[in-house]
Tab-separated table of C-alpha atoms in Angstrom:
chain	number	residue	atom	x	y	z
A	22	MET	CA	201.638	-54.687	-16.651
A	23	SER	CA	203.635	-51.738	-15.419
A	24	GLU	CA	207.378	-51.810	-14.849
A	25	SER	CA	206.991	-51.669	-11.061
A	26	GLN	CA	204.599	-54.648	-11.104
A	27	THR	CA	207.113	-56.657	-13.144
A	28	GLU	CA	209.886	-55.881	-10.665
A	29	GLU	CA	207.690	-56.915	-7.724
A	30	THR	CA	206.824	-60.207	-9.389
A	31	GLU	CA	210.476	-61.012	-10.120
A	32	GLN	CA	211.557	-60.099	-6.607
A	33	SER	CA	208.895	-62.291	-5.020
A	34	GLY	CA	210.167	-65.260	-7.019
A	35	ASP	CA	207.055	-65.782	-9.139
A	36	LEU	CA	208.210	-66.452	-12.682
A	37	GLY	CA	204.800	-67.637	-13.896
A	38	PHE	CA	205.346	-71.385	-13.582
A	39	THR	CA	202.835	-73.916	-12.309
A	40	TYR	CA	202.663	-77.674	-12.591
A	41	ARG	CA	200.068	-80.430	-12.722
A	42	VAL	CA	200.399	-84.108	-11.955
A	43	ARG	CA	198.403	-86.301	-14.333
A	44	LYS	CA	196.715	-89.595	-13.450
A	45	ASN	CA	199.547	-91.509	-15.124
A	46	GLU	CA	202.007	-89.620	-12.844
A	47	ASP	CA	203.424	-87.438	-15.638
A	48	VAL	CA	204.173	-83.879	-14.519
A	49	VAL	CA	203.204	-81.061	-16.871
A	50	ILE	CA	205.013	-77.760	-16.245
A	51	LEU	CA	203.101	-74.699	-17.429
A	52	HIS	CA	204.467	-71.210	-18.029
A	53	HIS	CA	201.722	-68.579	-17.881
A	54	GLY	CA	199.202	-71.335	-18.651
A	55	ALA	CA	200.980	-72.797	-21.696
A	56	VAL	CA	202.674	-76.200	-21.591
A	57	ALA	CA	206.426	-75.666	-21.271
A	58	ALA	CA	207.605	-79.209	-20.453
A	59	THR	CA	206.372	-82.683	-19.603
A	60	LEU	CA	208.284	-84.902	-17.199
A	61	ARG	CA	207.759	-88.661	-17.199
A	62	GLY	CA	208.937	-91.600	-15.144
A	63	SER	CA	211.856	-91.061	-12.780
A	64	ALA	CA	212.257	-87.418	-13.823
A	65	ALA	CA	208.664	-86.714	-12.731
A	66	ARG	CA	209.119	-88.583	-9.433
A	67	ASP	CA	212.414	-86.754	-8.708
A	68	PHE	CA	210.793	-83.401	-9.486
A	69	ILE	CA	207.907	-83.991	-7.062
A	70	ALA	CA	210.276	-85.221	-4.326
A	71	LYS	CA	212.559	-82.185	-4.665
A	72	LEU	CA	209.645	-79.720	-4.596
A	73	ALA	CA	208.642	-80.973	-1.151
A	74	SER	CA	211.687	-79.262	0.379
A	75	CYS	CA	211.666	-76.088	-1.759
A	76	THR	CA	210.374	-72.610	-1.099
A	77	GLU	CA	208.061	-71.135	-3.738
A	78	GLY	CA	210.922	-69.111	-5.228
A	79	GLU	CA	213.180	-72.171	-5.403
A	80	ALA	CA	210.387	-74.161	-7.041
A	81	GLN	CA	209.967	-71.418	-9.665
A	82	GLN	CA	213.709	-71.471	-10.397
A	83	ARG	CA	213.733	-75.279	-10.628
A	84	MET	CA	210.850	-75.234	-13.131
A	85	ALA	CA	212.533	-72.469	-15.133
A	86	ARG	CA	215.743	-74.491	-15.390
A	87	LEU	CA	213.899	-77.661	-16.361
A	88	THR	CA	212.143	-75.836	-19.187
A	89	GLY	CA	215.227	-73.923	-20.316
A	90	ASN	CA	213.533	-70.612	-19.554
A	91	TYR	CA	216.064	-69.184	-17.126
A	92	LYS	CA	218.099	-66.605	-19.033
A	93	ARG	CA	217.221	-63.178	-17.752
A	94	GLY	CA	219.369	-60.411	-19.176
A	95	ASN	CA	222.906	-61.509	-18.422
A	96	GLU	CA	223.587	-63.151	-21.791
A	97	ARG	CA	225.781	-60.295	-23.060
A	98	LYS	CA	227.907	-60.286	-19.923
A	99	ALA	CA	228.385	-64.045	-20.122
A	100	GLY	CA	229.554	-63.789	-23.727
A	101	ARG	CA	232.350	-61.442	-22.686
A	102	HIS	CA	233.502	-63.588	-19.773
A	103	PRO	CA	237.067	-64.994	-20.236
A	104	ARG	CA	235.921	-68.564	-19.592
A	105	ASN	CA	233.653	-68.361	-22.646
A	106	HIS	CA	236.399	-67.364	-25.083
A	107	GLY	CA	238.117	-70.172	-26.894
């Protein structure tokens, strides 16, 4: 994928996440087709309820945070921030 296509994808909010609800009500979050997380019980129910009021971009961000896949290039800046020095 070219650099311009990557930028367009990131700007549109599509981070490559999808989800599936299983028969037993578990929610499987996929990242580019690979299982990234499985939510069960109240976590799965809360996730589905919150997605009902989200835009597609917000849903992508929510799934990224749930899977821990949300760091996108600002790690060095955060390390230099005064609040992160002990």
